[in-house]
Short mmCIF file of C-alpha atoms in Angstrom, two decimals:
data_model
loop_
_atom_site.label_atom_id
_atom_site.label_comp_id
_atom_site.label_asym_id
_atom_site.label_seq_id
_atom_site.Cartn_x
_atom_site.Cartn_y
_atom_site.Cartn_z
CA MET A 1 -6.36 36.40 2.90
CA GLN A 2 -8.46 38.66 5.08
CA ASN A 3 -8.99 37.48 8.46
CA ARG A 4 -11.34 39.52 10.78
CA VAL A 5 -9.91 38.82 14.34
CA ALA A 6 -12.46 38.49 17.59
CA GLU A 7 -11.43 39.81 20.91
CA ARG A 8 -10.55 37.10 23.19
CA PRO A 9 -7.78 36.86 25.75
CA ARG A 10 -4.06 35.70 24.41
CA ILE A 11 -2.60 32.85 25.09
CA ASP A 12 1.17 32.05 24.86
CA PHE A 13 2.91 27.91 24.66
CA VAL A 14 6.15 27.52 23.49
CA ALA A 15 5.84 24.00 20.89
CA GLN A 16 9.38 22.53 21.22
CA ALA A 17 10.70 20.07 17.97
CA PRO A 18 9.83 16.35 18.53
CA GLY A 19 11.97 14.44 20.76
CA ARG A 20 12.60 17.04 22.87
CA PRO A 21 10.47 17.33 26.58
CA ALA A 22 7.18 19.56 25.34
CA ARG A 23 7.01 22.77 28.02
CA VAL A 24 3.99 24.86 27.77
CA ARG A 25 4.69 28.23 29.61
CA TRP A 26 1.73 30.22 29.91
CA LEU A 27 3.70 33.84 30.29
CA PRO A 28 3.28 37.01 29.19
CA ALA A 29 4.88 38.07 25.94
CA ALA A 30 7.87 39.53 27.16
CA VAL A 31 8.99 36.82 28.93
CA ILE A 32 8.29 34.82 26.08
CA LEU A 33 10.35 36.90 24.01
CA VAL A 34 13.34 36.69 26.54
CA LEU A 35 13.13 33.09 26.14
CA ALA A 36 13.34 33.26 21.92
CA GLY A 37 16.67 35.49 22.41
CA SER A 38 18.04 32.93 25.27
CA THR A 39 17.15 30.16 22.40
CA ALA A 40 18.64 31.90 19.17
CA ARG A 41 21.62 31.98 21.43
CA ALA A 42 21.90 28.69 21.76
CA GLN A 43 21.99 27.38 18.03
CA PRO A 44 25.08 26.53 17.14
CA ALA A 45 27.41 29.96 15.31
CA ALA A 46 29.88 29.90 12.07
CA ALA A 47 32.43 31.81 12.59
CA ASN A 48 31.28 35.15 11.52
CA PRO A 49 27.95 33.84 10.09
CA ALA A 50 25.75 35.98 7.52
CA PRO A 51 22.94 37.42 9.01
CA LEU A 52 19.80 35.42 7.73
CA PRO A 53 17.10 37.82 6.31
CA LEU A 54 13.72 37.38 8.90
CA LEU A 55 10.81 35.39 6.62
CA THR A 56 7.22 37.12 7.06
CA LYS A 57 5.61 35.24 4.35
CA ALA A 58 4.25 31.56 4.75
CA ARG A 59 5.01 30.66 0.87
CA THR A 60 8.47 32.53 1.22
CA ALA A 61 9.50 30.55 4.03
CA HIS A 62 7.99 27.16 1.59
CA ASP A 63 9.24 27.98 -1.37
CA MET A 64 12.92 27.20 -0.52
CA THR A 65 15.30 23.82 -1.46
CA SER A 66 15.08 22.07 1.55
CA GLU A 67 18.84 21.91 2.00
CA GLU A 68 18.43 26.13 2.31
CA GLY A 69 15.29 25.64 4.42
CA ALA A 70 17.97 23.48 6.64
CA ARG A 71 19.87 26.94 7.30
CA GLY A 72 17.09 28.12 9.73
CA TYR A 73 16.02 32.10 8.55
CA PRO A 74 14.23 33.27 11.40
CA VAL A 75 10.46 33.04 11.08
CA LEU A 76 7.45 35.57 12.23
CA LEU A 77 4.18 34.86 10.74
CA ARG A 78 0.49 35.68 11.55
CA ALA A 79 -1.69 32.68 10.06
CA VAL A 80 -4.87 30.67 10.59
CA VAL A 81 -4.92 27.06 11.82
CA THR A 82 -6.23 25.14 8.58
CA TYR A 83 -5.43 21.66 10.43
CA TYR A 84 -4.37 20.22 13.66
CA ASP A 85 -4.10 16.52 14.50
CA PRO A 86 -1.71 15.52 17.56
CA TYR A 87 -2.21 11.82 17.00
CA ILE A 88 -1.47 11.39 13.17
CA ASP A 89 1.43 10.76 13.57
CA PRO A 90 3.65 8.72 15.86
CA ARG A 91 6.75 11.42 15.75
CA HIS A 92 4.87 14.42 16.16
CA GLY A 93 1.58 16.82 15.81
CA ALA A 94 0.64 17.66 12.60
CA LEU A 95 -0.18 21.98 12.35
CA PHE A 96 -0.88 23.37 8.91
CA VAL A 97 -1.09 27.32 9.04
CA LEU A 98 -2.29 29.30 5.87
CA ASP A 99 -1.00 32.88 6.16
CA GLU A 100 -2.10 35.25 2.88
CA THR A 101 0.38 33.89 0.44
CA GLY A 102 -0.30 30.49 0.94
CA GLY A 103 0.04 27.45 4.05
CA ILE A 104 3.09 25.70 5.40
CA PHE A 105 3.80 22.32 8.28
CA VAL A 106 5.05 23.52 11.51
CA SER A 107 6.44 21.43 13.71
CA VAL A 108 4.84 20.65 16.78
CA PRO A 109 5.50 17.90 19.29
CA ARG A 110 2.19 15.28 20.45
CA GLN A 111 2.22 16.14 23.99
CA PRO A 112 0.90 18.19 25.58
CA VAL A 113 -2.39 18.60 23.35
CA LEU A 114 -2.57 22.63 22.22
CA PRO A 115 -5.77 24.23 22.77
CA LEU A 116 -5.51 24.85 18.63
CA HIS A 117 -8.43 23.82 15.82
CA ALA A 118 -9.25 25.04 12.68
CA GLY A 119 -10.21 28.79 12.96
CA THR A 120 -7.86 29.78 15.37
CA LEU A 121 -5.73 32.74 14.65
CA ILE A 122 -1.68 32.99 15.56
CA GLU A 123 1.16 34.12 15.92
CA ILE A 124 4.15 31.98 14.53
CA ARG A 125 8.08 32.68 15.86
CA GLY A 126 9.97 30.03 14.99
CA VAL A 127 13.11 29.48 12.44
CA THR A 128 12.89 26.93 8.62
CA GLY A 129 13.88 23.19 8.80
CA GLY A 130 14.81 21.14 5.74
CA GLY A 131 11.52 19.10 7.17
CA ASP A 132 10.90 15.57 5.69
CA TYR A 133 10.30 16.15 1.97
CA ALA A 134 10.16 20.28 1.94
CA PRO A 135 10.92 23.41 4.37
CA ILE A 136 8.51 23.86 7.54
CA VAL A 137 9.05 26.09 10.55
CA ASP A 138 10.63 24.35 13.17
CA HIS A 139 11.09 25.14 17.09
CA ALA A 140 7.95 27.28 16.91
CA ARG A 141 6.82 29.55 19.61
CA ILE A 142 2.59 29.82 18.80
CA ARG A 143 0.51 32.77 20.23
CA VAL A 144 -3.32 32.29 20.75
CA ILE A 145 -4.71 36.00 18.61
CA GLY A 146 -7.81 34.81 18.13
CA GLU A 147 -10.45 33.89 15.98
CA SER A 148 -10.59 33.85 11.82
CA PRO A 149 -12.78 32.66 9.32
CA LEU A 150 -11.28 29.60 6.61
CA PRO A 151 -10.92 30.53 3.52
CA MET A 152 -13.63 29.64 0.82
CA ALA A 153 -12.31 30.59 -2.59
CA VAL A 154 -9.41 28.06 -2.52
CA PRO A 155 -7.70 26.57 -5.81
CA ARG A 156 -8.86 23.20 -7.18
CA ALA A 157 -5.77 20.55 -7.34
CA GLY A 158 -5.95 17.29 -8.86
CA LEU A 159 -3.45 14.32 -7.76
CA ALA A 160 -1.74 14.39 -10.82
CA GLN A 161 -1.00 18.13 -9.82
CA MET A 162 -0.25 16.64 -6.24
CA MET A 163 2.46 14.82 -7.78
CA THR A 164 4.74 17.49 -8.71
CA GLY A 165 4.99 18.98 -5.17
CA GLU A 166 3.98 22.57 -5.94
CA VAL A 167 1.10 22.18 -3.74
CA ASP A 168 3.16 20.52 -1.15
CA GLY A 169 1.24 21.92 2.49
CA GLN A 170 -1.40 23.98 0.27
CA TRP A 171 -5.01 24.60 1.31
CA VAL A 172 -6.81 22.83 -1.50
CA GLU A 173 -10.21 21.66 -3.03
CA ILE A 174 -10.98 18.41 -4.65
CA GLU A 175 -13.66 16.78 -5.95
CA CYS A 176 -14.18 13.71 -6.10
CA VAL A 177 -16.52 10.50 -5.09
CA VAL A 178 -15.77 8.86 -1.56
CA HIS A 179 -15.11 4.94 -2.28
CA SER A 180 -14.43 4.03 1.62
CA VAL A 181 -14.55 5.14 5.03
CA ARG A 182 -12.00 2.72 7.72
CA GLU A 183 -11.83 4.62 11.34
CA THR A 184 -8.87 4.26 14.06
CA ALA A 185 -9.07 5.30 17.70
CA THR A 186 -8.98 8.94 16.79
CA ASN A 187 -8.72 9.45 12.57
CA ILE A 188 -11.24 8.76 9.89
CA ILE A 189 -9.72 8.02 6.56
CA LEU A 190 -11.83 8.27 3.47
CA ASP A 191 -10.65 6.32 0.60
CA LEU A 192 -11.18 8.97 -2.29
CA ALA A 193 -11.60 8.67 -6.58
CA LEU A 194 -10.77 11.89 -8.13
CA ARG A 195 -10.58 12.06 -12.12
CA ASP A 196 -7.22 11.74 -12.84
CA GLY A 197 -6.47 8.11 -10.06
CA THR A 198 -7.25 7.92 -6.20
CA VAL A 199 -6.15 9.59 -2.85
CA THR A 200 -6.61 9.25 0.73
CA ALA A 201 -7.93 12.27 2.82
CA ALA A 202 -7.58 11.67 6.86
CA THR A 203 -9.30 13.64 9.84
CA LEU A 204 -9.75 14.16 13.45
CA ARG A 205 -12.45 12.02 14.72
CA GLN A 206 -16.11 13.55 15.70
CA SER A 207 -18.85 11.53 17.94
CA GLY A 208 -22.42 11.43 16.69
CA GLU A 209 -20.65 11.68 13.22
CA ASP A 210 -22.47 9.51 10.21
CA TYR A 211 -19.19 9.30 7.98
CA GLY A 212 -20.73 6.10 5.59
CA ARG A 213 -22.99 8.38 4.50
CA LEU A 214 -20.45 9.71 2.24
CA ILE A 215 -19.81 6.52 0.94
CA ASP A 216 -20.97 6.88 -3.30
CA ALA A 217 -21.66 10.12 -2.92
CA ARG A 218 -19.70 13.00 -4.61
CA VAL A 219 -18.37 15.55 -2.58
CA ARG A 220 -16.14 19.18 -2.49
CA ILE A 221 -13.90 19.30 -0.09
CA HIS A 222 -11.63 21.74 0.84
CA ALA A 223 -7.85 20.23 2.58
CA ASN A 224 -4.01 20.43 3.06
CA VAL A 225 -1.84 18.11 0.94
CA ALA A 226 0.95 16.45 2.15
CA PRO A 227 3.05 13.83 0.84
CA PHE A 228 4.39 10.03 0.92
CA PHE A 229 7.84 9.72 0.22
CA ASN A 230 10.91 7.18 0.63
CA THR A 231 13.93 6.78 2.73
CA TYR A 232 15.57 9.36 0.49
CA LEU A 233 13.19 11.92 0.72
CA GLN A 234 11.88 11.19 -2.60
CA LEU A 235 8.19 11.92 -3.45
CA ALA A 236 5.69 8.74 -3.44
CA GLY A 237 2.24 9.67 -3.38
CA ALA A 238 -0.30 11.70 -1.92
CA ARG A 239 -2.62 12.50 1.06
CA LEU A 240 -5.20 14.99 2.32
CA PHE A 241 -6.04 16.44 5.98
CA PHE A 242 -9.32 18.50 6.25
CA PRO A 243 -10.08 19.51 9.79
CA SER A 244 -13.77 18.41 10.16
CA MET A 245 -16.99 17.71 8.26
CA ALA A 246 -17.57 21.08 8.20
CA GLN A 247 -15.11 21.37 5.27
CA VAL A 248 -16.99 18.38 3.54
CA GLN A 249 -19.71 19.98 0.79
CA VAL A 250 -22.30 17.23 -0.60
CA GLU A 251 -22.58 18.12 -4.59
CA GLU A 252 -24.44 14.62 -5.21
CA PRO A 253 -25.84 12.54 -1.95
CA ALA A 254 -24.80 8.37 -2.54
CA VAL A 255 -27.91 6.67 -2.62
CA SER A 256 -29.32 4.94 0.87
CA ASP A 257 -29.60 1.33 -0.06
CA PRO A 258 -27.36 0.39 -3.40
CA PHE A 259 -28.39 -3.36 -3.37
CA GLY A 260 -31.63 -1.02 -4.82
CA LEU A 261 -29.67 -0.43 -7.58
CA PRO A 262 -30.58 -1.69 -11.18
CA GLY A 263 -28.90 -4.93 -11.02
CA ARG A 264 -26.74 -5.25 -13.94
CA THR A 265 -24.43 -7.76 -16.01
CA ILE A 266 -21.40 -8.51 -15.54
CA GLY A 267 -20.57 -7.89 -19.26
CA SER A 268 -21.77 -4.35 -19.81
CA LEU A 269 -19.39 -2.83 -17.36
CA LEU A 270 -17.16 -0.39 -18.11
CA ARG A 271 -18.14 -0.09 -21.58
CA TYR A 272 -18.43 3.86 -23.43
CA GLU A 273 -21.19 5.68 -21.18
CA PRO A 274 -21.49 9.00 -22.24
CA ASN A 275 -21.58 11.96 -20.11
CA THR A 276 -19.54 10.00 -17.36
CA THR A 277 -17.54 12.33 -15.40
CA PHE A 278 -17.02 9.79 -11.94
CA ARG A 279 -18.09 5.96 -11.90
CA HIS A 280 -20.40 5.15 -8.94
CA ARG A 281 -21.82 1.91 -7.37
CA VAL A 282 -23.35 -0.67 -8.66
CA HIS A 283 -25.17 -3.71 -8.57
CA LEU A 284 -24.53 -7.13 -9.85
CA ARG A 285 -25.84 -10.71 -9.09
CA GLY A 286 -24.41 -14.08 -10.12
CA ARG A 287 -23.39 -17.71 -8.02
CA VAL A 288 -20.16 -17.50 -5.94
CA THR A 289 -17.10 -19.39 -7.83
CA LEU A 290 -14.82 -18.12 -5.29
CA GLN A 291 -14.04 -16.41 -1.73
CA TRP A 292 -10.88 -15.93 0.13
CA PRO A 293 -12.68 -14.09 3.40
CA GLY A 294 -11.71 -10.09 3.70
CA THR A 295 -9.79 -9.90 0.63
CA SER A 296 -11.33 -11.29 -2.79
CA LEU A 297 -15.31 -12.46 -3.92
CA CYS A 298 -15.64 -13.92 -7.38
CA ILE A 299 -18.76 -14.23 -8.65
CA GLN A 300 -20.50 -15.64 -12.21
CA ASP A 301 -23.29 -14.77 -14.24
CA ALA A 302 -24.55 -15.72 -17.75
CA THR A 303 -22.19 -13.60 -19.49
CA GLN A 304 -19.28 -13.21 -17.72
CA GLY A 305 -17.03 -13.87 -14.27
CA LEU A 306 -15.92 -10.81 -12.11
CA CYS A 307 -13.89 -11.08 -8.65
CA ALA A 308 -14.44 -8.18 -6.61
CA GLN A 309 -12.29 -6.89 -3.75
CA THR A 310 -13.93 -6.86 -0.22
CA ALA A 311 -13.17 -6.39 3.45
CA GLN A 312 -16.19 -8.56 3.78
CA THR A 313 -15.88 -11.55 5.55
CA THR A 314 -19.44 -13.01 5.81
CA PRO A 315 -18.96 -16.66 4.60
CA ALA A 316 -20.39 -17.27 1.71
CA GLY A 317 -20.71 -21.00 -0.05
CA VAL A 318 -19.48 -21.69 -3.63
CA GLY A 319 -22.62 -21.96 -5.89
CA ASP A 320 -24.49 -19.48 -3.47
CA LEU A 321 -25.92 -17.18 -5.09
CA VAL A 322 -25.80 -12.94 -3.56
CA ASP A 323 -25.64 -9.37 -4.23
CA VAL A 324 -22.81 -7.30 -4.97
CA ALA A 325 -22.46 -3.62 -4.87
CA GLY A 326 -19.11 -1.60 -5.88
CA PHE A 327 -16.92 0.58 -7.65
CA PRO A 328 -16.12 -0.83 -11.32
CA ALA A 329 -12.47 -1.06 -12.16
CA GLY A 330 -10.33 -1.64 -14.80
CA GLY A 331 -6.23 -2.27 -15.24
CA GLY A 332 -6.46 -5.65 -15.93
CA PHE A 333 -7.23 -7.81 -18.85
CA ALA A 334 -11.25 -7.75 -17.71
CA PRO A 335 -13.19 -5.22 -15.32
CA THR A 336 -12.55 -5.98 -11.13
CA MET A 337 -14.45 -4.10 -8.44
CA THR A 338 -13.58 -2.20 -5.67
CA ASP A 339 -14.40 -1.48 -1.98
CA ALA A 340 -17.51 -4.35 -2.66
CA THR A 341 -19.90 -5.23 -0.36
CA PHE A 342 -22.64 -8.45 -0.85
CA ARG A 343 -25.32 -10.40 0.60
CA LEU A 344 -26.85 -13.66 0.29
CA ALA A 345 -29.70 -13.30 -2.26
CA GLY A 346 -30.35 -17.36 -2.58
CA THR A 347 -28.26 -20.99 -2.28
CA GLY A 348 -27.67 -22.89 -5.47
CA GLN A 349 -25.58 -25.93 -6.86
CA PRO A 350 -22.34 -24.73 -7.25
CA ILE A 351 -21.14 -23.66 -10.96
CA VAL A 352 -19.90 -26.63 -13.06
CA PRO A 353 -15.61 -26.05 -13.81
CA VAL A 354 -14.88 -25.46 -17.75
CA ARG A 355 -12.14 -27.88 -18.92
CA VAL A 356 -9.65 -25.87 -21.08
CA THR A 357 -6.20 -26.47 -22.28
CA ALA A 358 -3.53 -23.86 -21.27
CA ALA A 359 -3.49 -22.50 -24.48
CA GLN A 360 -7.15 -21.63 -24.75
CA ALA A 361 -7.19 -19.98 -20.96
CA LEU A 362 -4.43 -18.26 -22.95
CA ARG A 363 -6.83 -16.56 -24.98
CA GLY A 364 -8.75 -14.56 -22.31
CA ASP A 365 -12.77 -16.04 -22.90
CA ARG A 366 -12.34 -17.16 -19.61
CA ASP A 367 -11.11 -14.75 -17.48
CA SER A 368 -12.31 -14.96 -13.94
CA ALA A 369 -14.80 -17.61 -15.06
CA LEU A 370 -14.32 -21.10 -12.97
CA VAL A 371 -11.79 -23.66 -14.89
CA GLN A 372 -10.74 -26.51 -14.93
CA VAL A 373 -6.83 -27.07 -16.58
CA GLU A 374 -4.03 -29.85 -16.07
CA GLY A 375 -0.55 -30.22 -16.32
CA ARG A 376 2.15 -31.41 -14.98
CA LEU A 377 3.51 -30.05 -11.07
CA ILE A 378 7.23 -28.57 -11.68
CA GLY A 379 7.44 -26.81 -8.34
CA GLN A 380 5.88 -25.63 -5.52
CA ASP A 381 6.77 -22.47 -2.93
CA HIS A 382 5.07 -22.62 0.11
CA THR A 383 7.26 -19.57 1.90
CA GLY A 384 5.42 -17.01 0.52
CA VAL A 385 2.30 -14.90 1.31
CA GLU A 386 0.67 -16.72 -0.95
CA PRO A 387 1.78 -20.74 -1.55
CA THR A 388 1.77 -21.33 -5.07
CA LEU A 389 2.27 -24.41 -7.51
CA ALA A 390 4.17 -24.11 -10.84
CA ILE A 391 2.24 -25.85 -13.55
CA LEU A 392 3.70 -27.07 -16.65
CA SER A 393 0.86 -27.75 -19.10
CA GLY A 394 2.07 -28.65 -23.18
CA ASN A 395 4.63 -25.63 -23.93
CA THR A 396 2.36 -23.60 -21.39
CA LEU A 397 3.71 -22.28 -17.87
CA PHE A 398 1.27 -21.21 -15.36
CA ALA A 399 0.72 -20.85 -11.13
CA ALA A 400 -2.51 -22.02 -9.08
CA VAL A 401 -2.35 -19.93 -6.04
CA LEU A 402 -3.67 -21.21 -2.82
CA PRO A 403 -5.52 -18.41 -0.12
CA LYS A 404 -2.54 -16.59 2.07
CA THR A 405 -4.32 -18.07 5.19
CA MET A 406 -3.54 -21.41 3.91
CA THR A 407 0.08 -22.15 4.70
CA GLY A 408 2.86 -24.34 6.58
CA ASP A 409 0.54 -27.90 7.24
CA ALA A 410 -2.73 -26.61 5.45
CA ALA A 411 -1.07 -26.51 2.09
CA PRO A 412 -0.92 -29.08 -0.42
CA HIS A 413 2.99 -31.31 -0.61
CA LEU A 414 2.88 -32.91 -3.84
CA SER A 415 5.19 -35.04 -5.41
CA GLU A 416 6.67 -33.19 -8.42
CA GLY A 417 6.71 -34.53 -11.64
CA SER A 418 2.86 -35.64 -11.04
CA ARG A 419 0.50 -34.74 -13.01
CA VAL A 420 -2.51 -32.48 -11.51
CA ARG A 421 -5.74 -31.25 -12.38
CA ILE A 422 -6.27 -27.96 -11.21
CA THR A 423 -9.77 -26.54 -10.69
CA GLY A 424 -9.99 -22.68 -10.37
CA ILE A 425 -10.85 -19.49 -11.11
CA CYS A 426 -8.58 -18.22 -14.34
CA SER A 427 -7.27 -14.43 -13.36
CA VAL A 428 -5.43 -13.24 -16.95
CA GLN A 429 -2.37 -10.74 -16.82
CA VAL A 430 -1.22 -8.23 -19.60
CA ASP A 431 1.79 -7.12 -20.28
CA ALA A 432 1.17 -3.51 -21.17
CA GLN A 433 4.24 -3.14 -23.14
CA GLN A 434 2.33 -5.54 -25.67
CA VAL A 435 -0.56 -3.78 -26.08
CA ALA A 436 -1.05 -2.88 -29.87
CA MET A 437 -0.92 0.22 -30.69
CA GLY A 438 -2.41 0.38 -33.51
CA GLU A 439 -5.54 -1.40 -32.28
CA GLY A 440 -5.46 -0.14 -28.83
CA VAL A 441 -6.36 -3.67 -27.62
CA LEU A 442 -4.84 -5.24 -24.76
CA ARG A 443 -3.45 -8.87 -25.53
CA PRO A 444 -3.04 -11.51 -22.18
CA ALA A 445 0.53 -12.38 -21.36
CA SER A 446 0.27 -15.13 -19.14
CA PHE A 447 -2.36 -16.39 -16.20
CA ARG A 448 -2.61 -18.45 -13.07
CA ILE A 449 -5.26 -19.89 -11.52
CA LEU A 450 -6.40 -18.90 -8.26
CA LEU A 451 -7.78 -22.53 -5.74
CA ARG A 452 -10.01 -22.08 -3.28
CA SER A 453 -8.53 -24.89 -0.94
CA PRO A 454 -6.46 -28.35 -1.85
CA ARG A 455 -9.10 -29.96 -3.06
CA ASP A 456 -8.53 -28.27 -5.70
CA VAL A 457 -5.71 -30.31 -6.65
CA VAL A 458 -6.07 -33.81 -7.49
CA THR A 459 -3.50 -35.75 -8.70
CA ILE A 460 -4.49 -37.76 -11.63
CA GLU A 461 -1.46 -39.71 -12.50
CA LEU A 462 2.19 -40.33 -9.98
CA ALA A 463 5.50 -39.04 -10.14
CA PRO A 464 7.48 -41.41 -12.37
CA TRP A 465 9.11 -43.19 -10.06
CA TRP A 466 12.77 -42.47 -11.72
CA ASN A 467 12.44 -38.95 -10.68
CA ARG A 468 14.34 -36.00 -10.24
CA GLU A 469 15.04 -35.65 -6.62
CA ARG A 470 15.80 -39.87 -6.47
CA SER A 471 18.05 -39.33 -9.50
CA LEU A 472 20.13 -36.71 -7.12
CA ALA A 473 20.00 -39.05 -4.22
CA ALA A 474 21.45 -41.47 -6.69
CA LEU A 475 23.89 -39.69 -7.42
CA ALA A 476 25.02 -38.14 -4.47
CA VAL A 477 25.19 -42.07 -3.43
CA VAL A 478 27.23 -42.85 -6.73
CA VAL A 479 29.96 -39.62 -5.39
CA VAL A 480 29.93 -40.67 -1.84
CA VAL A 481 31.49 -44.43 -3.39
CA ALA A 482 33.07 -42.69 -5.79
CA MET A 483 35.34 -41.34 -3.35
CA SER A 484 35.11 -43.53 -0.75
CA VAL A 485 36.86 -45.75 -3.66
CA PHE A 486 39.44 -43.70 -4.47
CA ALA A 487 40.70 -42.86 -0.91
CA TRP A 488 40.62 -46.29 -0.32
CA VAL A 489 42.80 -46.93 -3.05
CA VAL A 490 45.08 -43.62 -2.38
CA LEU A 491 45.10 -45.38 1.25
CA LEU A 492 46.80 -48.74 -0.09
CA ARG A 493 48.89 -47.70 -2.61
CA LYS A 494 50.59 -45.60 0.45
CA ARG A 495 50.60 -48.19 2.46
CA VAL A 496 52.14 -50.73 -0.05
CA SER A 497 55.42 -47.49 -0.80
CA GLU A 498 55.77 -47.86 2.99
CA GLN A 499 55.95 -51.84 2.81
CA THR A 500 58.52 -51.48 -0.05
CA ARG A 501 60.62 -48.90 1.29
CA ALA A 502 60.84 -51.61 4.51
CA ILE A 503 61.61 -54.65 1.84
CA ALA A 504 64.05 -52.31 0.52
CA LEU A 505 65.79 -51.23 4.05
CA GLU A 506 65.79 -54.98 4.93
CA LYS A 507 67.53 -55.90 2.06
CA GLU A 508 70.37 -53.02 2.60
CA ARG A 509 70.51 -54.59 6.12
CA TYR A 510 71.24 -57.79 5.11
CA ARG A 511 74.39 -56.75 2.33
CA SER A 512 75.91 -55.12 5.23
CA LEU A 513 75.65 -58.26 7.08
CA VAL A 514 77.33 -60.49 4.91
#
């Protein structure tokens, strides 16, 4: 990478490791070198340590094992900043730099905020550290040299490549469709759909920037790759950091009004469409069958039912006509929709549920539709995230699930053994291991019913008086009585034995007197 340096005053400062007091010192270069020497002497030394070579390339420092990086190789890099963010991680600031060989993460404190931005050319003196996942530069001393443009020729990466760890910390290009935009106090987080999966990308929030216009746009983004890892420092996922909208190139802009898209039927979703690289938003119209505000909205049209994932909390009554715009997605038995928004299009009569047996529900042709099924209540759990009822219908066991917000006293408490009628949305689950390999057809493995309120559970036959609870109570009484009788018999026999011994002693005494 060729760097063009703009002449400007040099700024020296020290970036200490997280957890130590951060101190910024505006000192001449000679003093910085003295401090560097004293810090080196302060490092714990082994007996007769072998000298470690000086690393002057970012890729060399990065491409070693974490155990080797933890030995503290001295590092001297001349690199350009690709991302600096003091807010994104509560433990430390996030600083990625790039030289002609590659990129690496540099550990810096959260405070004070350093005078760095994407394009700042810096000199870094420090040592290698093991890092949370891969080697990093630790105990960094940074000297600002000037400015340098970020490289335009950037290698392309996909999610599968990110999940190998090969491009960890590197400056890459991705092509994707933006699905949603989330905001925090300091950052913007984009949910992105790549060709081979989904990933998030974070950037510093810029005032006056319209990030919402990116939703459903096809874009190219230059960003640094960072890992998600577990407590064993094992790779669990990937995420991206890009410095600003200057690194976002819109290839295909989004439509201004998603509800202006041509209307489609639910039954037409995810069918084969030639020359489709990315799936964009679609527009559906249907009647509401269920709403869990901020979580799900289920609708039904003349062809099929569908449940959309949505964070929108606008009230929608059962039977209301709504327009829904979102991204169709598979993964289950029937299509669903992610990152959806909706608007009311009219009012209407609620849809009449279809009465089915459990065996009919397992066929899958009523998935995401409003159904009614009868069964016997055999268990209930009101302590979990979603209150759940266990229903046995014939030989089929299924769950009836209430909204997450309906906990405690709001959830229905029914007598186990009662026969109930359940009304709700049929949600079919599949077992990927049961896929018919010859046909490629998913087969339903189970189903559950999503309830709208406690009124969706109607008792049609009370539990028999002699039920499990009463049987257990009666058994407990019998056990207590039996134990009491046994104790009384033991006590009585003890008293009889004592009286017998007393009579025998009296006889012996009488004989002695005679």
